[in-house]
Coordinates of C-alpha atoms and ligand atoms in Angstrom, one line a residue:
M1 CA 55.2 -30.7 10.3
V2 CA 53.4 -27.4 10.8
G3 CA 53.7 -26.8 7.1
V4 CA 52.0 -30.1 6.2
F5 CA 49.2 -29.5 8.8
S6 CA 48.7 -26.0 7.4
R7 CA 48.5 -27.1 3.8
L8 CA 46.0 -29.8 4.8
I9 CA 43.8 -27.3 6.4
V10 CA 44.0 -25.0 3.3
A11 CA 43.3 -27.9 1.0
T12 CA 40.2 -28.8 3.1
T13 CA 39.0 -25.2 3.4
V14 CA 38.9 -24.5 -0.3
R15 CA 36.6 -27.4 -0.7
M16 CA 34.2 -26.3 2.1
P17 CA 30.8 -24.5 1.5
K18 CA 30.9 -20.8 0.7
W19 CA 29.7 -19.8 4.2
F20 CA 32.7 -21.5 5.8
V21 CA 35.1 -19.8 3.4
R22 CA 33.4 -16.5 4.2
W23 CA 33.8 -17.2 7.9
V24 CA 37.5 -17.8 7.4
S25 CA 38.0 -14.9 5.1
R26 CA 36.2 -12.3 7.1
R27 CA 39.6 -11.6 8.6
Y28 CA 41.2 -10.8 5.2
V29 CA 38.3 -9.3 3.3
A30 CA 36.1 -6.5 4.7
G31 CA 32.9 -8.0 3.1
P32 CA 30.9 -7.8 -0.1
S33 CA 29.9 -4.2 0.1
L34 CA 31.3 -0.7 0.6
D35 CA 29.4 -0.4 3.8
N36 CA 31.4 -3.4 5.2
A37 CA 34.6 -1.7 4.2
V38 CA 33.6 1.5 6.0
V39 CA 32.8 -0.4 9.2
V40 CA 36.2 -2.1 9.1
M41 CA 38.1 1.1 8.5
R42 CA 36.2 3.0 11.2
S43 CA 37.0 0.2 13.6
L44 CA 40.7 0.0 12.8
S45 CA 41.0 3.8 12.8
S46 CA 41.0 3.6 16.6
E47 CA 44.4 1.9 16.3
G48 CA 45.7 5.0 14.4
A49 CA 46.0 3.1 11.1
C50 CA 45.2 4.7 7.7
F51 CA 43.9 2.8 4.7
T52 CA 43.8 2.1 1.0
L53 CA 40.7 0.7 -0.5
D54 CA 40.6 -2.1 -3.1
V55 CA 37.5 -3.1 -5.0
L56 CA 37.9 -6.8 -5.6
G57 CA 37.6 -8.1 -9.1
G58 CA 39.3 -7.5 -12.4
G59 CA 39.8 -10.0 -15.2
I60 CA 37.4 -8.0 -17.4
H61 CA 36.8 -9.1 -21.1
T62 CA 35.2 -6.0 -22.6
I63 CA 36.0 -2.3 -22.1
D64 CA 32.4 -1.8 -21.0
E65 CA 32.9 -3.9 -17.9
A66 CA 35.5 -1.3 -16.7
A67 CA 32.6 1.1 -16.1
F68 CA 31.7 -0.9 -13.0
F69 CA 35.1 -0.1 -11.4
V70 CA 35.1 3.5 -12.5
E71 CA 31.7 4.0 -10.7
E72 CA 32.5 1.8 -7.7
Y73 CA 35.7 3.7 -7.0
A74 CA 33.9 7.0 -7.3
R75 CA 31.4 5.7 -4.7
A76 CA 34.3 4.6 -2.5
M77 CA 35.9 8.0 -2.7
D78 CA 32.6 9.6 -1.7
A79 CA 32.3 7.3 1.3
I80 CA 35.8 8.1 2.4
I81 CA 35.1 11.8 2.3
E82 CA 31.6 11.5 3.9
H83 CA 33.0 9.5 6.8
S84 CA 36.2 11.6 7.1
I85 CA 38.3 8.4 6.9
D86 CA 42.1 8.6 6.4
A87 CA 42.2 6.6 3.3
N88 CA 43.1 6.5 -0.4
L89 CA 42.5 4.2 -3.3
S90 CA 44.3 1.2 -4.9
I91 CA 43.2 0.2 -8.3
K92 CA 44.1 -2.5 -10.8
P93 CA 44.9 -0.9 -14.2
T94 CA 43.6 -4.0 -16.1
A95 CA 40.2 -3.7 -14.3
F96 CA 40.1 -0.2 -15.9
G97 CA 40.7 -1.7 -19.3
L98 CA 44.4 -1.2 -19.8
L99 CA 45.0 -4.6 -21.5
I100 CA 41.9 -4.4 -23.7
D101 CA 42.1 -0.8 -25.0
E102 CA 45.1 1.2 -23.8
T103 CA 43.6 4.6 -24.7
A104 CA 40.2 3.9 -23.2
G105 CA 41.8 2.2 -20.1
F106 CA 44.0 5.3 -19.7
D107 CA 41.0 7.6 -19.9
N108 CA 39.1 5.6 -17.3
I109 CA 42.1 5.9 -14.9
R110 CA 42.6 9.6 -15.7
Q111 CA 38.9 10.2 -14.9
L112 CA 39.3 8.7 -11.4
V113 CA 42.6 10.3 -10.7
M114 CA 41.3 13.8 -11.7
R115 CA 38.3 13.3 -9.4
A116 CA 40.6 12.2 -6.6
A117 CA 42.9 15.2 -7.1
K118 CA 40.0 17.6 -6.4
H119 CA 39.9 16.0 -2.9
D120 CA 43.7 15.8 -2.4
M121 CA 43.3 12.0 -2.5
F122 CA 46.0 9.7 -3.7
V123 CA 45.5 6.8 -6.2
R124 CA 47.8 3.9 -6.2
L125 CA 48.1 1.8 -9.3
D126 CA 48.6 -1.8 -8.0
M127 CA 51.2 -3.7 -10.1
E128 CA 50.0 -6.7 -11.8
D129 CA 52.0 -9.3 -13.8
H130 CA 54.9 -8.5 -16.1
R131 CA 52.6 -8.1 -19.2
V132 CA 51.5 -4.7 -17.8
T133 CA 54.6 -3.4 -15.9
T134 CA 55.7 -1.0 -18.6
A135 CA 52.1 0.1 -19.5
T136 CA 51.4 0.8 -15.8
I137 CA 54.6 2.9 -15.4
E138 CA 53.7 4.8 -18.6
V139 CA 50.3 5.6 -17.2
V140 CA 51.8 7.2 -14.1
K141 CA 54.3 9.2 -16.2
K142 CA 51.6 10.4 -18.5
L143 CA 49.3 11.4 -15.6
H144 CA 52.1 13.4 -14.0
S145 CA 52.9 15.1 -17.3
L146 CA 49.2 16.3 -17.2
G147 CA 49.7 17.8 -13.8
L148 CA 48.1 14.9 -11.9
T149 CA 50.7 14.1 -9.3
N150 CA 48.4 12.4 -6.8
V151 CA 49.2 9.0 -8.4
G152 CA 52.0 6.5 -8.1
T153 CA 52.6 2.9 -8.8
V154 CA 54.0 -0.3 -7.2
L155 CA 57.3 -1.9 -8.0
Q156 CA 58.1 -5.5 -7.3
G157 CA 61.4 -6.4 -5.7
R158 CA 61.5 -9.8 -7.4
L159 CA 61.7 -8.4 -10.9
F160 CA 65.2 -7.9 -12.4
R161 CA 64.1 -4.7 -14.0
T162 CA 63.1 -2.9 -10.8
L163 CA 66.3 -0.9 -10.2
D164 CA 66.2 0.3 -13.8
D165 CA 62.5 1.3 -13.4
I166 CA 63.4 3.3 -10.3
A167 CA 66.2 5.1 -12.2
H168 CA 63.8 5.8 -15.1
L169 CA 61.0 7.1 -12.8
E170 CA 63.6 9.2 -10.8
E171 CA 64.5 10.9 -14.1
S172 CA 61.0 11.6 -15.2
L173 CA 59.2 12.4 -11.9
G174 CA 62.1 13.5 -9.7
A175 CA 61.0 13.7 -6.0
H176 CA 57.3 13.5 -7.1
A177 CA 57.9 9.8 -7.5
D178 CA 55.7 7.9 -4.9
Y179 CA 56.2 4.2 -4.7
R180 CA 54.8 1.1 -3.0
I181 CA 57.5 -1.4 -3.0
C182 CA 56.7 -5.1 -2.3
K183 CA 58.2 -8.4 -3.2
G184 CA 55.6 -9.1 -5.9
I185 CA 52.8 -11.6 -5.7
Y186 CA 53.1 -13.0 -9.2
L187 CA 55.5 -15.9 -9.6
E188 CA 57.3 -14.7 -12.6
A189 CA 59.7 -16.7 -14.8
S190 CA 63.3 -17.1 -13.8
D191 CA 64.6 -15.2 -16.8
I192 CA 62.9 -12.0 -15.6
S193 CA 62.8 -12.4 -11.8
H194 CA 64.4 -13.8 -8.7
T195 CA 62.8 -17.0 -7.6
Q196 CA 64.6 -17.7 -4.3
Y197 CA 63.4 -16.2 -1.0
T198 CA 66.8 -14.6 0.0
D199 CA 67.4 -13.1 -3.4
I200 CA 63.9 -11.6 -3.4
V201 CA 64.4 -10.1 0.1
D202 CA 67.8 -8.7 -0.9
A203 CA 66.5 -7.2 -4.2
T204 CA 63.5 -5.7 -2.4
N205 CA 65.8 -4.1 0.2
A206 CA 68.1 -2.8 -2.5
A207 CA 65.1 -1.2 -4.2
I208 CA 64.0 0.4 -0.9
D209 CA 67.5 1.9 -0.4
R210 CA 67.5 3.3 -3.9
M211 CA 64.0 4.8 -3.6
L212 CA 64.9 6.4 -0.2
S213 CA 68.2 7.9 -1.5
A214 CA 66.4 9.3 -4.6
G215 CA 64.2 11.4 -2.3
A216 CA 61.0 9.5 -3.3
Y217 CA 58.1 8.7 -1.1
V218 CA 58.4 5.1 -0.1
A219 CA 55.5 2.8 1.1
V220 CA 57.0 -0.5 2.2
A221 CA 54.4 -3.2 1.8
S222 CA 55.6 -6.3 3.6
H223 CA 54.9 -8.4 6.6
D224 CA 58.3 -9.9 6.5
R225 CA 60.7 -9.1 9.4
P226 CA 63.9 -9.0 7.3
V227 CA 62.3 -6.3 5.0
I228 CA 60.8 -4.3 7.8
N229 CA 64.0 -4.4 9.9
H230 CA 66.1 -3.4 6.9
T231 CA 63.7 -0.5 6.3
L232 CA 63.9 0.6 10.0
S233 CA 67.8 0.6 9.8
A234 CA 67.8 2.5 6.5
L235 CA 65.4 5.1 7.9
E236 CA 67.6 5.5 11.0
A237 CA 70.7 5.9 8.9
L238 CA 69.0 8.7 6.9
G239 CA 67.7 10.4 10.0
M240 CA 64.1 9.6 9.1
G241 CA 61.5 8.3 11.4
P242 CA 58.2 8.9 13.2
N243 CA 57.3 12.5 14.1
K244 CA 60.5 13.9 12.4
P245 CA 60.3 16.1 9.4
D246 CA 61.8 14.3 6.3
P247 CA 65.5 15.5 6.4
R248 CA 66.3 14.5 2.8
T249 CA 67.3 17.6 0.9
N250 CA 66.2 15.9 -2.4
A251 CA 62.7 15.1 -1.1
M252 CA 59.5 17.0 -1.6
E253 CA 57.6 19.1 0.9
P254 CA 55.3 17.0 3.2
R255 CA 52.5 15.4 1.2
V256 CA 48.8 15.5 2.1
A257 CA 47.7 12.4 4.2
K258 CA 51.2 10.8 4.0
G259 CA 54.0 10.0 6.3
P260 CA 57.4 11.8 6.7
G261 CA 58.8 10.4 3.4
Y262 CA 57.7 6.8 4.1
E263 CA 55.0 4.6 5.5
F264 CA 54.5 0.9 6.0
Q265 CA 51.6 -1.0 4.4
M266 CA 50.0 -4.3 5.3
L267 CA 47.1 -6.4 4.2
L268 CA 44.0 -6.5 6.3
G269 CA 44.1 -9.5 8.7
V270 CA 47.8 -10.2 8.3
R271 CA 50.3 -9.8 11.2
G272 CA 48.1 -7.5 13.3
P273 CA 50.5 -7.6 16.3
L274 CA 53.4 -6.4 14.1
R275 CA 51.1 -3.7 12.6
R276 CA 50.1 -2.5 16.1
Q277 CA 53.7 -2.5 17.2
L278 CA 54.8 -0.3 14.3
L279 CA 51.8 2.0 15.0
S280 CA 52.6 2.3 18.7
D281 CA 56.3 3.1 17.7
G282 CA 54.8 6.1 15.8
H283 CA 55.1 4.9 12.2
R284 CA 52.4 5.6 9.7
V285 CA 50.8 2.2 8.7
R286 CA 48.3 1.9 5.9
V287 CA 46.1 -1.2 5.8
Y288 CA 45.0 -2.5 2.4
I289 CA 41.3 -3.1 2.6
P290 CA 39.8 -5.4 -0.1
Y291 CA 36.0 -5.5 -0.4
G292 CA 33.5 -6.5 -3.1
K293 CA 31.2 -9.2 -4.5
Q294 CA 34.2 -11.2 -5.7
W295 CA 35.4 -11.9 -2.1
Y296 CA 35.1 -15.7 -2.7
E297 CA 37.5 -15.8 -5.6
Y298 CA 39.9 -13.5 -3.8
S299 CA 39.8 -15.6 -0.6
I300 CA 40.5 -18.8 -2.4
R301 CA 43.4 -17.3 -4.3
R302 CA 44.9 -16.0 -1.0
L303 CA 44.5 -19.3 0.7
K304 CA 46.1 -21.2 -2.1
E305 CA 49.0 -18.8 -2.4
N306 CA 49.9 -18.7 1.3
P307 CA 49.4 -22.1 2.9
T308 CA 50.7 -20.8 6.2
I309 CA 47.2 -19.3 6.5
G310 CA 46.1 -22.8 7.5
T311 CA 47.5 -22.4 11.0
H312 CA 45.5 -19.1 11.3
V313 CA 42.4 -21.0 10.2
A314 CA 42.9 -23.7 12.8
K315 CA 43.5 -21.0 15.5
A316 CA 40.4 -19.1 14.5
F317 CA 38.4 -22.2 14.7
L318 CA 39.7 -23.4 18.0
M319 CA 40.1 -19.9 19.6
P320 CA 37.6 -17.7 17.8
W321 CA 38.3 -14.8 20.2
T322 CA 41.8 -14.4 18.6
N323 CA 40.3 -14.0 15.1
R324 CA 40.5 -10.2 14.8
P325 CA 42.0 -8.3 11.9
Ligands
FAD401 P1 56.2 -13.2 3.2 O1 57.5 -13.8 3.5 O2 55.4 -13.8 2.1 O3 55.3 -13.1 4.4 C1 55.8 -12.9 5.7 C2 54.8 -13.5 6.7 O4 53.6 -12.7 6.6 C3 54.3 -14.9 6.3 O5 55.1 -15.9 6.9 C4 52.9 -14.9 6.9 O6 52.9 -15.2 8.2 C5 52.4 -13.5 6.7 N1 51.7 -13.3 5.4 C6 52.1 -12.7 4.3 N2 51.1 -12.7 3.4 C7 50.0 -13.2 4.0 C8 48.7 -13.4 3.6 N3 48.2 -13.0 2.4 N4 47.8 -14.0 4.5 C9 48.2 -14.3 5.7 N5 49.5 -14.2 6.1 C10 50.4 -13.6 5.3 N6 52.0 -7.6 -4.9 C11 52.0 -7.3 -6.2 O7 52.6 -8.0 -7.0 N7 51.5 -6.1 -6.6 C12 50.9 -5.2 -5.7 O8 50.4 -4.2 -6.1 C13 50.9 -5.6 -4.3 N8 50.3 -4.8 -3.4 C14 50.5 -5.1 -2.1 C15 50.0 -4.2 -1.1 C16 50.2 -4.4 0.2 C17 49.6 -3.5 1.2 C18 50.9 -5.6 0.6 C19 51.1 -5.9 2.1 C20 51.3 -6.5 -0.3 C21 51.1 -6.3 -1.7 N9 51.5 -7.2 -2.6 C22 51.5 -6.8 -3.9 C23 51.9 -8.5 -2.2 C24 53.4 -8.7 -2.0 O9 54.1 -8.5 -3.2 C25 53.7 -10.0 -1.3 O10 53.3 -11.1 -2.2 C26 53.1 -10.3 0.0 O11 53.0 -9.1 0.8 C27 53.9 -11.3 0.8 O12 55.2 -10.9 1.0 P2 55.8 -10.4 2.4 O13 56.8 -9.4 2.1 O14 54.7 -10.0 3.3 O15 56.6 -11.6 2.9

């Protein structure tokens, strides 16, 4: 019943005027400008959270369009430094041109990662759909081989290939491997990915175990209790946890602006109470902050992909004081 109600609200919202969608989405998107993102990060800093900034957009058609992202991320980096915010960057490799011209796309990413390295800032390559999985992993390997170790990618629990990818990265990067692990947002075909909820959770948890036992840095990006609880048990079994030095003998020295071998990550506006609980238990929690002129397209996509948001929309409308990120 709640599901039907929620879907109905989402279906109505996506047909509403832009101002209404903006009002709903202000919980999930910092705003159209970098200044908006800075305001949100400064406000959430008081909770003890740290951040990763995402410039909305992508879907470029010419390599020249990638220049916008190279420049905007450089501006974002400057703002993080200027305001002394505990934040790093998340980029979409295709927005830098990886699908249009692999060499030029790589150079664009390298330029940003080099600039970030000068400030000890980490750059995460978000993982997009299966067409760029291998290319994205190759970019990370190549950057590491050039001495740029302040970069890591995302692996998606739902893909059958993920355990092999971990083994491969473990071999090439050793303990320098630094992952974000998530279920994966793209609904991939059943010949390359799990499609059932339980299988996806089990596969994601298996990937987390494998990454942790390989000594890698593991950022668990999920709002789902079975994934978070599994992670908490796995950490306890390894003697890892808040305010404890990473006890794994195969792990690296502590990393700049990172947790003790792991962190949790959540999207802005999603499951705030759970985020605050993890923070108050002492875990490092990084909030993914999207901003940019393409907030409308992003918001509509999020609403459509997660119809449970409908209940949050209704709640925000009826009880506006609860609508905080
Ligand atoms: P779910 O079972 O989907 O969600 C658990 C509960 O959390 C839901 O019932 C709902 O209440 C709440 N919830 C979850 N998502 C939302 C939402 N968007 N809005 C409102 N409520 C929500 N995927 C990729 O493919 N590539 C990436 O690079 C990538 N990066 C990510 C970075 C971060 C920080 C996070 C948190 C996710 C990222 N994802 C990425 C998305 C991820 O793969 C999942 O699609 C998404 O997180 C939902 O899975 P879940 O584990 O949170 O579980």
